[in-house]
Tab-separated table of C-alpha atoms in Angstrom:
chain	number	residue	atom	x	y	z
J	23	MET	CA	-27.381	-16.498	5.947
J	24	PHE	CA	-25.604	-19.165	4.226
J	25	CYS	CA	-24.676	-21.541	7.329
J	26	LEU	CA	-21.064	-22.170	6.215
J	27	ASN	CA	-19.929	-23.052	9.756
J	28	ILE	CA	-16.937	-25.724	9.053
J	29	LYS	CA	-16.591	-27.921	11.980
J	30	SER	CA	-13.342	-27.396	14.301
J	31	GLN	CA	-12.185	-31.050	13.536
J	32	HIS	CA	-11.561	-30.131	9.664
J	33	THR	CA	-9.554	-27.126	10.418
J	34	PRO	CA	-6.376	-29.053	8.969
J	35	ALA	CA	-8.172	-30.191	5.863
J	36	ARG	CA	-9.320	-26.546	5.393
J	37	TYR	CA	-6.048	-24.764	5.916
J	38	PHE	CA	-4.270	-27.591	3.596
J	39	SER	CA	-7.170	-26.863	0.721
J	40	PHE	CA	-7.492	-22.818	0.980
J	41	CYS	CA	-3.749	-22.808	0.829
J	42	ILE	CA	-3.730	-25.200	-2.100
J	43	LEU	CA	-6.551	-23.944	-4.288
J	44	LEU	CA	-4.438	-20.150	-4.043
J	45	THR	CA	-1.827	-21.315	-4.870
J	46	VAL	CA	-3.081	-22.826	-7.792
J	47	LEU	CA	-5.020	-19.689	-8.439
J	48	LEU	CA	-1.531	-17.877	-7.948
J	49	VAL	CA	0.364	-19.596	-10.058
J	50	THR	CA	-2.675	-20.018	-13.230
J	51	LEU	CA	-3.157	-15.890	-12.926
J	52	SER	CA	0.886	-15.655	-13.296
J	53	ILE	CA	0.916	-17.523	-16.774
J	54	ARG	CA	-2.245	-15.057	-17.619
J	55	SER	CA	-0.678	-11.611	-16.374
J	56	LEU	CA	2.862	-13.435	-18.561
J	57	GLN	CA	0.619	-13.676	-21.537
J	58	GLY	CA	-0.830	-10.033	-20.950
J	59	GLU	CA	-4.038	-11.079	-20.092
J	60	LEU	CA	-5.022	-9.139	-16.784
J	61	PHE	CA	-4.758	-5.606	-18.961
J	62	ILE	CA	-6.292	-6.953	-22.111
J	63	THR	CA	-8.412	-4.709	-24.747
J	64	ASP	CA	-11.493	-4.855	-23.129
J	65	ALA	CA	-9.669	-3.625	-19.983
J	66	GLN	CA	-7.746	-0.830	-21.889
J	67	TYR	CA	-11.290	0.189	-23.314
J	68	MET	CA	-12.609	0.339	-19.885
J	69	VAL	CA	-10.036	2.605	-18.406
J	70	ALA	CA	-10.649	5.249	-21.300
J	71	ALA	CA	-14.369	5.039	-20.407
J	72	GLY	CA	-13.514	5.818	-17.251
J	73	ARG	CA	-11.553	8.583	-17.946
J	74	TRP	CA	-13.965	10.533	-19.716
J	75	ILE	CA	-16.830	9.627	-17.112
J	76	ILE	CA	-14.611	11.274	-14.300
J	77	ALA	CA	-13.678	14.007	-17.189
J	78	ASN	CA	-17.330	15.118	-18.105
J	79	GLY	CA	-19.716	13.935	-15.145
J	80	HIS	CA	-21.712	12.011	-16.657
J	81	LEU	CA	-22.009	9.211	-18.197
J	82	PRO	CA	-22.220	9.346	-22.116
J	83	THR	CA	-25.546	8.041	-24.313
J	84	THR	CA	-23.755	8.345	-27.642
J	85	ASP	CA	-19.974	6.865	-28.250
J	86	PRO	CA	-17.236	9.335	-26.698
J	87	LEU	CA	-14.442	6.966	-27.394
J	88	SER	CA	-14.454	5.804	-31.462
J	89	ILE	CA	-14.780	8.001	-34.171
J	90	HIS	CA	-18.344	7.240	-34.541
J	91	SER	CA	-19.741	9.174	-32.081
J	92	GLU	CA	-23.568	9.138	-33.194
J	93	LEU	CA	-23.927	5.924	-32.517
J	94	THR	CA	-26.172	4.924	-29.533
J	95	TYR	CA	-23.934	3.809	-26.318
J	96	ILE	CA	-24.194	2.681	-22.890
J	97	CYS	CA	-21.557	2.019	-20.383
J	98	GLN	CA	-22.574	-0.908	-18.446
J	99	GLN	CA	-19.793	-1.431	-16.279
J	100	TYR	CA	-19.404	2.763	-15.136
J	101	PRO	CA	-18.235	1.741	-11.660
J	102	ILE	CA	-16.007	-0.702	-12.995
J	103	CYS	CA	-14.465	1.601	-15.634
J	104	ILE	CA	-14.493	4.722	-12.876
J	105	LEU	CA	-12.467	1.777	-10.438
J	106	VAL	CA	-9.982	0.884	-12.845
J	107	ALA	CA	-9.494	4.536	-14.625
J	108	VAL	CA	-8.418	5.699	-10.988
J	109	LEU	CA	-6.191	2.883	-10.822
J	110	TYR	CA	-4.564	3.398	-13.913
J	111	ASP	CA	-3.691	6.653	-13.406
J	112	THR	CA	-3.162	6.683	-9.717
J	113	PHE	CA	-0.916	3.172	-9.237
J	114	GLY	CA	-0.176	2.550	-13.009
J	115	GLU	CA	-0.674	-0.960	-15.257
J	116	MET	CA	-0.074	-3.398	-11.847
J	117	SER	CA	-2.784	-1.669	-10.267
J	118	VAL	CA	-5.452	-2.837	-12.408
J	119	ARG	CA	-3.421	-6.610	-13.128
J	120	LEU	CA	-4.046	-6.732	-9.701
J	121	PHE	CA	-7.446	-5.416	-8.825
J	122	PHE	CA	-8.890	-8.206	-11.661
J	123	ALA	CA	-6.837	-11.018	-10.708
J	124	LEU	CA	-8.373	-10.327	-6.708
J	125	LEU	CA	-12.005	-10.308	-8.445
J	126	ASP	CA	-11.571	-13.587	-10.452
J	127	MET	CA	-9.525	-15.375	-7.174
J	128	VAL	CA	-12.836	-14.306	-4.812
J	129	ALA	CA	-15.449	-15.549	-7.536
J	130	VAL	CA	-13.832	-19.433	-6.900
J	131	LEU	CA	-12.845	-18.869	-3.830
J	132	PHE	CA	-15.994	-17.583	-2.988
J	133	ILE	CA	-17.584	-21.126	-4.612
J	134	TRP	CA	-14.985	-23.327	-2.277
J	135	TYR	CA	-16.022	-21.968	0.638
J	136	GLN	CA	-19.394	-21.918	-0.164
J	137	THR	CA	-19.363	-26.054	-0.928
J	138	PHE	CA	-16.539	-26.967	1.016
J	139	PRO	CA	-19.076	-27.731	4.631
J	140	LYS	CA	-20.943	-30.166	1.893
J	141	ALA	CA	-17.837	-32.338	1.219
J	142	GLY	CA	-17.397	-35.697	2.644
J	143	ASN	CA	-14.187	-36.419	0.820
J	144	ARG	CA	-12.247	-33.424	1.833
J	145	ILE	CA	-9.548	-34.518	-1.007
J	146	LEU	CA	-11.718	-34.927	-3.814
J	147	HIS	CA	-13.492	-31.102	-3.019
J	148	CYS	CA	-9.689	-29.998	-3.189
J	149	ALA	CA	-8.981	-31.456	-6.230
J	150	VAL	CA	-12.781	-30.816	-7.907
J	151	SER	CA	-11.787	-26.788	-6.948
J	152	CYS	CA	-8.603	-26.723	-8.201
J	153	VAL	CA	-9.365	-27.906	-11.524
J	154	PHE	CA	-12.664	-26.072	-11.810
J	155	GLY	CA	-10.791	-23.016	-10.294
J	156	ALA	CA	-7.822	-22.684	-12.088
J	157	VAL	CA	-9.930	-23.183	-15.786
J	158	ILE	CA	-12.443	-20.604	-14.711
J	159	VAL	CA	-9.804	-17.821	-13.708
J	160	TYR	CA	-7.457	-18.601	-16.869
J	161	SER	CA	-10.687	-18.019	-19.148
J	162	LEU	CA	-11.757	-14.859	-17.388
J	163	ARG	CA	-8.799	-12.170	-17.471
J	164	SER	CA	-9.563	-7.956	-17.478
J	165	THR	CA	-13.093	-8.772	-17.611
J	166	PRO	CA	-16.272	-8.461	-14.980
J	167	ARG	CA	-17.117	-11.810	-16.153
J	168	ALA	CA	-16.490	-12.818	-12.198
J	169	LEU	CA	-18.930	-10.946	-10.647
J	170	ASP	CA	-21.235	-13.189	-12.991
J	171	ILE	CA	-20.156	-16.146	-11.390
J	172	LEU	CA	-20.066	-14.844	-8.014
J	173	CYS	CA	-23.809	-13.804	-8.789
J	174	LEU	CA	-24.974	-17.188	-10.006
J	175	ALA	CA	-22.832	-18.743	-6.750
J	176	VAL	CA	-24.530	-16.936	-4.557
J	177	SER	CA	-28.010	-17.150	-6.492
J	178	TRP	CA	-27.468	-21.218	-5.974
J	179	GLU	CA	-26.906	-20.808	-2.194
J	180	LEU	CA	-29.997	-19.040	-2.015
J	181	MET	CA	-31.965	-21.181	-4.187
J	182	GLU	CA	-31.003	-24.485	-2.603
J	183	LYS	CA	-31.700	-22.602	1.121
J	184	TYR	CA	-35.429	-21.894	-0.351
J	185	ILE	CA	-36.533	-25.210	-1.567
J	186	GLU	CA	-35.287	-26.559	1.790
J	187	SER	CA	-36.752	-24.376	4.031
J	188	ARG	CA	-39.899	-22.925	1.843
J	189	ASP	CA	-38.614	-19.872	3.710
J	190	ILE	CA	-39.543	-16.654	1.176
J	191	ARG	CA	-36.755	-14.282	2.922
J	192	PHE	CA	-34.077	-16.476	1.031
J	193	LEU	CA	-35.993	-15.126	-2.149
J	194	PHE	CA	-35.526	-11.536	-1.213
J	195	GLY	CA	-32.108	-11.411	-2.139
J	196	PHE	CA	-32.638	-12.055	-6.272
J	197	PRO	CA	-33.827	-7.931	-6.770
J	198	PHE	CA	-30.805	-6.786	-5.040
J	199	LEU	CA	-28.507	-9.210	-7.186
J	200	GLY	CA	-30.458	-8.198	-10.273
J	201	ILE	CA	-29.917	-4.105	-9.424
J	202	PHE	CA	-25.789	-5.660	-8.431
J	203	ILE	CA	-25.079	-7.397	-11.944
J	204	ALA	CA	-27.136	-4.690	-13.613
J	205	ASN	CA	-24.898	-1.773	-13.014
J	206	LEU	CA	-21.926	-3.402	-12.417
J	207	HIS	CA	-22.256	-5.730	-15.822
J	208	GLY	CA	-25.226	-4.860	-17.439
J	209	ALA	CA	-24.865	-7.077	-20.770
J	210	LEU	CA	-25.103	-10.345	-17.697
J	211	TRP	CA	-28.109	-8.895	-15.504
J	212	PRO	CA	-29.998	-12.272	-16.942
J	213	CYS	CA	-28.156	-13.936	-14.208
J	214	ALA	CA	-29.575	-12.723	-11.213
J	215	ILE	CA	-32.902	-14.819	-12.606
J	216	MET	CA	-31.065	-18.056	-14.196
J	217	LEU	CA	-31.458	-19.665	-11.131
J	218	PRO	CA	-34.852	-19.154	-10.083
J	219	LEU	CA	-36.045	-19.743	-13.478
J	220	ALA	CA	-34.801	-22.978	-13.387
J	221	ALA	CA	-36.248	-23.818	-10.485
J	222	LEU	CA	-39.817	-23.092	-11.765
J	223	LEU	CA	-39.642	-26.797	-13.235
J	224	ASP	CA	-38.175	-28.444	-10.185
J	225	SER	CA	-40.439	-31.840	-8.866
J	226	LYS	CA	-39.733	-30.651	-5.191
J	227	LEU	CA	-41.904	-27.687	-5.689
J	228	ASP	CA	-45.286	-26.667	-5.271
J	229	SER	CA	-47.863	-24.872	-7.000
J	230	ASN	CA	-47.322	-22.270	-4.308
J	231	ALA	CA	-43.950	-21.643	-4.313
J	232	ARG	CA	-44.189	-21.795	-7.909
J	233	ALA	CA	-46.083	-18.867	-7.878
J	234	ALA	CA	-43.421	-17.516	-4.951
J	235	LEU	CA	-40.513	-17.979	-7.514
J	236	ALA	CA	-42.453	-16.186	-10.245
J	237	VAL	CA	-43.352	-12.890	-8.242
J	238	THR	CA	-39.703	-13.539	-7.697
J	239	ILE	CA	-38.780	-13.710	-11.123
J	240	LEU	CA	-40.876	-10.666	-12.443
J	241	LEU	CA	-39.157	-8.294	-9.471
J	242	THR	CA	-35.570	-9.463	-9.955
J	243	ILE	CA	-36.710	-8.061	-13.478
J	244	ALA	CA	-38.211	-5.085	-12.242
J	245	SER	CA	-35.188	-4.400	-9.904
J	246	ALA	CA	-32.111	-4.605	-13.012
J	247	MET	CA	-33.883	-1.913	-14.337
J	248	LEU	CA	-32.317	0.261	-11.767
J	249	ASN	CA	-29.497	1.993	-13.109
J	250	PRO	CA	-28.769	4.980	-15.061
J	251	TYR	CA	-29.905	3.540	-18.547
J	252	GLY	CA	-32.626	2.672	-17.313
J	253	LEU	CA	-34.887	-0.228	-19.946
J	254	ASP	CA	-32.037	0.015	-22.236
J	255	VAL	CA	-29.602	-2.395	-20.173
J	256	LEU	CA	-32.004	-4.884	-20.748
J	257	SER	CA	-32.079	-5.931	-24.084
J	258	LEU	CA	-28.312	-5.570	-24.180
J	259	PRO	CA	-27.581	-8.934	-24.331
J	260	PHE	CA	-29.884	-9.368	-27.576
J	261	LYS	CA	-27.346	-6.939	-29.032
J	262	THR	CA	-24.366	-9.333	-29.388
J	263	ILE	CA	-26.217	-12.649	-30.382
J	264	GLY	CA	-27.139	-13.438	-34.049
J	265	THR	CA	-25.043	-10.946	-36.505
J	266	SER	CA	-23.479	-12.192	-39.338
J	267	ASP	CA	-20.787	-9.408	-38.618
J	268	VAL	CA	-19.210	-10.959	-36.344
J	269	ALA	CA	-17.169	-13.567	-38.660
J	270	THR	CA	-15.842	-10.689	-40.138
J	271	VAL	CA	-13.988	-8.839	-37.411
J	272	ALA	CA	-12.642	-12.253	-35.636
J	273	VAL	CA	-14.564	-11.934	-32.145
J	274	PRO	CA	-14.449	-15.858	-31.398
J	275	GLU	CA	-16.320	-15.899	-28.332
J	276	LEU	CA	-19.421	-14.565	-29.717
J	277	LYS	CA	-19.379	-17.602	-31.856
J	278	PRO	CA	-20.754	-21.706	-31.580
J	279	MET	CA	-18.473	-23.148	-29.923
J	280	PHE	CA	-18.218	-26.409	-32.195
J	281	SER	CA	-17.018	-23.680	-34.728
J	282	ILE	CA	-14.429	-22.895	-32.941
J	283	VAL	CA	-13.326	-25.161	-30.280
J	284	PRO	CA	-14.775	-28.454	-31.465
J	285	VAL	CA	-12.699	-31.236	-28.734
J	286	GLU	CA	-13.297	-27.876	-26.319
J	287	ALA	CA	-17.111	-28.618	-27.362
J	288	VAL	CA	-17.584	-32.530	-26.997
J	289	ILE	CA	-15.852	-31.961	-23.294
J	290	LEU	CA	-17.773	-30.062	-22.146
J	291	ILE	CA	-20.721	-31.726	-23.249
J	292	VAL	CA	-19.363	-35.124	-21.205
J	293	ILE	CA	-18.226	-33.073	-18.078
J	294	SER	CA	-22.020	-31.782	-17.823
J	295	VAL	CA	-23.579	-34.650	-18.406
J	296	MET	CA	-21.407	-37.040	-15.987
J	297	PRO	CA	-22.747	-34.831	-12.894
J	298	VAL	CA	-26.937	-35.531	-14.368
J	299	ILE	CA	-26.093	-39.378	-14.498
J	300	PHE	CA	-24.844	-39.266	-10.582
J	301	HIS	CA	-27.787	-37.646	-9.483
J	302	ALA	CA	-29.980	-39.936	-11.272
J	303	LYS	CA	-28.531	-43.238	-9.951
J	304	CYS	CA	-28.433	-41.373	-6.124
J	305	LEU	CA	-31.820	-39.672	-6.707
J	306	GLY	CA	-34.120	-41.384	-9.507
J	307	PHE	CA	-34.707	-40.283	-12.901
J	308	LYS	CA	-37.650	-38.044	-12.550
J	309	LYS	CA	-36.563	-35.818	-9.151
J	310	THR	CA	-33.161	-35.730	-11.306
J	311	VAL	CA	-34.219	-34.352	-14.327
J	312	PHE	CA	-36.783	-31.847	-12.954
J	313	SER	CA	-34.711	-30.286	-10.705
J	314	PHE	CA	-32.877	-26.943	-10.609
J	315	GLU	CA	-29.430	-28.445	-10.807
J	316	THR	CA	-30.393	-30.139	-13.661
J	317	MET	CA	-32.110	-27.730	-15.209
J	318	MET	CA	-29.616	-24.785	-14.905
J	319	ILE	CA	-26.661	-26.851	-16.365
J	320	SER	CA	-28.730	-27.864	-19.377
J	321	GLY	CA	-30.059	-23.989	-20.188
J	322	LEU	CA	-26.334	-22.816	-19.922
J	323	LEU	CA	-24.590	-25.724	-21.821
J	324	PHE	CA	-27.553	-24.623	-24.295
J	325	LEU	CA	-25.893	-21.463	-23.882
J	326	SER	CA	-22.788	-22.514	-23.882
J	327	LEU	CA	-22.507	-24.417	-27.123
J	328	MET	CA	-24.626	-21.648	-28.923
J	329	THR	CA	-21.961	-18.331	-27.912
J	330	TRP	CA	-18.853	-19.534	-26.541
J	331	ARG	CA	-18.683	-17.108	-23.865
J	332	ASN	CA	-21.014	-18.265	-21.830
J	333	GLU	CA	-19.000	-21.513	-21.253
J	334	LEU	CA	-18.108	-19.339	-18.373
J	335	LEU	CA	-21.182	-19.241	-16.627
J	336	LEU	CA	-21.543	-23.224	-16.853
J	337	LEU	CA	-18.385	-24.352	-15.612
J	338	GLY	CA	-18.650	-21.938	-12.582
J	339	ILE	CA	-22.246	-23.976	-11.752
J	340	LEU	CA	-20.113	-27.130	-13.201
J	341	MET	CA	-17.946	-26.103	-10.075
J	342	ILE	CA	-21.001	-26.138	-7.407
J	343	VAL	CA	-22.151	-29.016	-8.700
J	344	TYR	CA	-19.016	-31.445	-8.644
J	345	SER	CA	-17.834	-30.083	-5.310
J	346	THR	CA	-21.402	-31.251	-4.052
J	347	TRP	CA	-20.869	-34.420	-4.810
J	348	CYS	CA	-18.190	-35.085	-2.374
J	349	TRP	CA	-21.180	-35.307	0.607
J	350	LYS	CA	-22.106	-38.565	-1.330
J	351	LEU	CA	-18.691	-40.335	-1.986
J	352	GLU	CA	-16.781	-41.423	1.952
J	353	PRO	CA	-13.767	-40.739	2.849
J	354	LYS	CA	-10.845	-42.609	2.043
J	355	CYS	CA	-8.399	-41.191	3.749
J	356	LYS	CA	-8.939	-38.983	6.719
J	357	VAL	CA	-6.404	-36.045	8.323
J	358	SER	CA	-5.268	-37.627	11.471
J	359	SER	CA	-6.157	-34.685	14.146
J	360	LYS	CA	-2.396	-35.436	15.739
J	361	MET	CA	-0.035	-32.089	15.818
J	362	LEU	CA	2.224	-33.889	14.055
J	363	SER	CA	0.087	-34.065	10.803
J	364	ARG	CA	-1.323	-31.020	11.337
J	365	ILE	CA	2.256	-29.620	11.527
J	366	VAL	CA	3.564	-30.737	7.823
J	367	LEU	CA	-0.022	-29.889	6.367
J	368	PHE	CA	0.233	-26.177	7.842
J	369	SER	CA	4.582	-26.047	6.601
J	370	ILE	CA	3.471	-27.698	3.342
J	371	SER	CA	0.268	-25.045	2.510
J	372	VAL	CA	2.722	-22.418	3.904
J	373	VAL	CA	5.437	-23.073	1.706
J	374	ALA	CA	3.297	-23.610	-1.214
J	375	LEU	CA	1.338	-20.199	-0.831
J	376	GLU	CA	4.082	-18.878	-0.507
J	377	PHE	CA	5.522	-19.946	-3.998
J	378	GLY	CA	2.959	-18.937	-6.068
J	379	ALA	CA	2.536	-15.586	-4.114
J	380	VAL	CA	6.110	-14.637	-5.329
J	381	LEU	CA	5.923	-16.143	-8.730
J	382	PHE	CA	2.239	-13.752	-9.141
J	383	TYR	CA	4.193	-10.738	-7.608
J	384	SER	CA	6.916	-11.178	-9.980
J	385	THR	CA	4.662	-11.476	-13.349
J	386	LEU	CA	2.424	-8.864	-12.072
J	387	SER	CA	4.496	-6.132	-14.161
J	388	ALA	CA	5.234	-8.318	-17.130
J	389	THR	CA	3.669	-7.443	-20.905
J	390	ASP	CA	3.110	-9.759	-23.571
J	391	GLN	CA	5.404	-8.403	-26.910
J	392	LYS	CA	2.278	-7.761	-28.895
J	393	SER	CA	0.904	-4.659	-26.059
J	394	ILE	CA	4.118	-3.492	-26.188
J	395	SER	CA	4.718	-3.135	-29.584
J	396	LEU	CA	1.077	-1.487	-29.876
J	397	GLU	CA	2.235	1.261	-27.218
J	398	ARG	CA	5.281	1.564	-29.399
J	399	ALA	CA	3.188	2.294	-32.518
J	400	PHE	CA	1.021	4.630	-30.709
J	401	GLN	CA	4.062	6.252	-29.062
J	402	ALA	CA	5.483	6.910	-32.543
J	403	MET	CA	2.235	8.706	-33.687
J	404	ARG	CA	1.901	10.690	-31.360
J	405	GLU	CA	5.948	11.774	-31.038
J	406	ASP	CA	4.877	12.314	-35.050
J	407	GLY	CA	2.660	15.120	-34.152
J	408	ALA	CA	-1.005	13.186	-33.258
J	409	VAL	CA	-2.305	14.876	-30.926
J	410	SER	CA	-5.426	13.603	-28.264
J	411	GLY	CA	-8.661	12.721	-30.720
J	412	THR	CA	-6.917	12.259	-33.536
J	413	ALA	CA	-9.052	9.407	-35.521
J	414	VAL	CA	-6.597	6.444	-36.574
J	415	LEU	CA	-7.619	3.740	-37.940
J	416	THR	CA	-7.434	0.190	-36.326
J	417	ASP	CA	-9.264	-3.081	-35.990
J	418	ILE	CA	-10.770	-4.195	-32.888
J	419	ASP	CA	-7.898	-4.688	-30.651
J	420	PRO	CA	-5.049	-1.791	-31.451
J	421	GLY	CA	-8.835	0.220	-31.209
J	422	CYS	CA	-8.675	-0.396	-27.152
J	423	ARG	CA	-5.356	0.823	-26.926
J	424	ALA	CA	-5.812	3.457	-29.361
J	425	GLU	CA	-8.354	4.647	-26.766
J	426	LEU	CA	-6.192	4.257	-24.297
J	427	ASN	CA	-3.737	6.150	-25.621
J	428	GLY	CA	-6.634	9.269	-26.369
J	429	PHE	CA	-6.896	8.633	-29.822
J	430	LYS	CA	-10.087	7.754	-31.694
J	431	PRO	CA	-10.606	4.199	-32.947
J	432	TYR	CA	-12.153	3.327	-36.248
J	433	LEU	CA	-13.300	0.174	-34.233
J	434	ASP	CA	-12.752	-1.697	-31.068
J	435	THR	CA	-13.929	-4.917	-29.076
J	436	ARG	CA	-17.657	-2.865	-28.428
J	437	ILE	CA	-19.770	-4.862	-30.988
J	438	GLU	CA	-23.149	-4.022	-29.257
J	439	VAL	CA	-22.087	-0.152	-30.434
J	440	PHE	CA	-21.048	-1.032	-33.976
J	441	ASN	CA	-23.022	-3.878	-35.014
J	442	GLY	CA	-25.849	-2.166	-36.440
J	443	GLN	CA	-28.472	-2.817	-33.675
J	444	ASN	CA	-31.834	-0.152	-33.626
J	445	GLY	CA	-31.485	0.626	-37.388
J	446	GLN	CA	-27.959	2.564	-36.431
J	447	LYS	CA	-24.804	2.269	-39.191
J	448	ASN	CA	-23.510	-1.339	-39.001
J	449	VAL	CA	-19.784	-0.439	-38.901
J	450	LEU	CA	-18.749	-4.391	-38.501
J	451	ALA	CA	-20.887	-5.084	-41.896
J	452	GLU	CA	-18.698	-2.212	-43.577
J	453	ALA	CA	-15.305	-3.041	-41.541
J	454	GLY	CA	-15.665	-7.001	-42.061
J	455	LYS	CA	-16.455	-5.950	-45.742
J	456	ALA	CA	-12.841	-3.810	-45.820
J	457	LEU	CA	-10.720	-5.885	-43.982
J	458	SER	CA	-11.530	-9.014	-46.209
J	459	SER	CA	-10.464	-7.099	-49.433
J	460	GLY	CA	-8.225	-5.080	-48.188
J	461	SER	CA	-9.267	-2.256	-49.401
J	462	LEU	CA	-8.800	0.236	-45.735
J	463	SER	CA	-7.536	3.356	-48.173
J	464	ALA	CA	-11.507	3.833	-49.194
J	465	ILE	CA	-12.156	4.044	-45.391
J	466	CYS	CA	-9.968	6.587	-44.470
J	467	ASP	CA	-10.961	8.393	-47.319
J	468	ASP	CA	-14.356	8.135	-46.085
J	469	TYR	CA	-13.949	8.807	-42.227
J	470	GLY	CA	-10.902	12.033	-43.092
J	471	MET	CA	-8.605	9.385	-40.959
J	472	ASP	CA	-5.058	10.252	-41.914
J	473	TYR	CA	-2.969	7.783	-39.672
J	474	ALA	CA	-3.440	3.619	-39.280
J	475	VAL	CA	-2.000	1.636	-36.437
J	476	LEU	CA	-3.007	-2.137	-37.930
J	477	ASN	CA	-1.354	-5.723	-36.617
J	478	TYR	CA	0.810	-7.804	-39.449
J	479	GLY	CA	-0.534	-11.066	-40.224
J	480	ILE	CA	-4.075	-10.436	-40.220
J	481	ASN	CA	-4.352	-7.100	-42.000
J	482	ASP	CA	-1.379	-7.791	-44.816
J	483	VAL	CA	-3.130	-6.812	-47.317
J	484	GLY	CA	-4.873	-4.465	-46.420
J	485	ILE	CA	-1.575	-2.490	-44.957
J	486	GLN	CA	-0.639	-3.134	-48.628
J	487	ASP	CA	-3.317	-0.942	-49.766
J	488	LEU	CA	-2.770	2.233	-47.903
J	489	LYS	CA	0.908	2.262	-48.554
J	490	GLU	CA	0.305	1.888	-52.186
J	491	SER	CA	-2.040	5.382	-51.438
J	492	GLY	CA	0.325	7.502	-50.019
J	493	PHE	CA	0.902	6.465	-46.759
J	494	LYS	CA	4.139	6.133	-45.224
J	495	PRO	CA	5.478	3.728	-42.170
J	496	VAL	CA	6.213	6.208	-38.617
J	497	TYR	CA	6.795	2.998	-36.781
J	498	SER	CA	7.302	-0.786	-37.740
J	499	ASP	CA	8.105	-4.344	-36.297
J	500	ASN	CA	7.301	-7.800	-37.068
J	501	LEU	CA	3.966	-7.321	-34.860
J	502	THR	CA	2.589	-3.956	-35.681
J	503	VAL	CA	3.011	-0.838	-38.399
J	504	CYS	CA	1.673	3.044	-37.890
J	505	LEU	CA	1.061	4.258	-40.897
J	506	LYS	CA	0.346	8.184	-42.254
J	507	ARG	CA	-0.900	9.596	-44.469
J	508	SER	CA	2.134	10.973	-47.129
J	509	THR	CA	0.076	14.288	-47.881
J	510	VAL	CA	-0.266	15.454	-43.811
């Protein structure tokens, strides 16, 4: 369908580009692995959720992991949760790290493969792929966000083919993408309709083509409802937008970019505007502005500036856009077809790939000090007599580690559960007030929590309040403290 036949005379350049890109990705992922970012809090929560689903044989509708069991809950990544739970309990943490690393690489390599045939300048294409690919996999970490980028990449290819051919069969793929993304990463189901929405304003399309796109959008939305939670999944993207309590519980990815990373926001604006200007000079102002490419860049730039986490989607689109520049640029350096050149290219690429693979493998089992400290704190809690299901006061990050260890925390990373949507209790507002004032002992009294696991540096006032209220250290290092009520 995608017509990705790469000419044989480009085979040496193709292998070289692939090996260099894969090496860059492996090295980048090695760095993230050393930082503990291939098994972050979200992955820990997903393992705990998958275990619960396997043990109970059905999907939960109220929160099964925290102490707030009355809150409505949607397990939006249930197939991933089940898979990572099986991997973790069968092969250990290394297998989960490897799974997410492979997922990240597949998303980037698909875009590389998708755009390679359109690149006239293979060196520029390789450089663009390496730069954007490294930034993307560095940012993805252990989440299903790679699936969102993959969904957009497939959508882009389908939309290009439809605009070129007006063959309605290319639109049939969007409803299937809706089902795919709604079940694997429900909160990002709109990825399946972004391209059809952007193409509605494309100047190359007539009214009949736009009508077909409108029908496609409706069918894709309907198909997204084919998930275990039905219509409720469609509301997920709006449950983490606009809550004023996010700032108090340190979730930077849900904040506007200019409030968190202003320099990065400016850079993102610049690199988003550049391809629009480039295409305007090549194709004319009207054709450029009223094109699905520009609409996608503009829409995702707006969403990224509004909420930092959307930057990943824009980076995936920009990787495609910058890579497809290459067909407009004449290659200034062509790879010789002589056998010697091919041998040199092959040798360099193999050596580079082997280096990246060895480095990546050597870091798969590495664990950062923060994760080690938290694990020791919960181990000390268990050795002190705490059993599975014991309630424990935590902030967001320690909460997911608590769930991984079988305990029920006060908070974890699932903002959509705790932010008071649909008239439910606003745990974030309560937590934000308690954490900012340091009055954590009152929270422990209200919920009957006899243990607390908190990080030094951000919860120092609250830790002191607990100690003054009769909590004694069970474990403590320079990063984490585990406290226990002295009357227990």
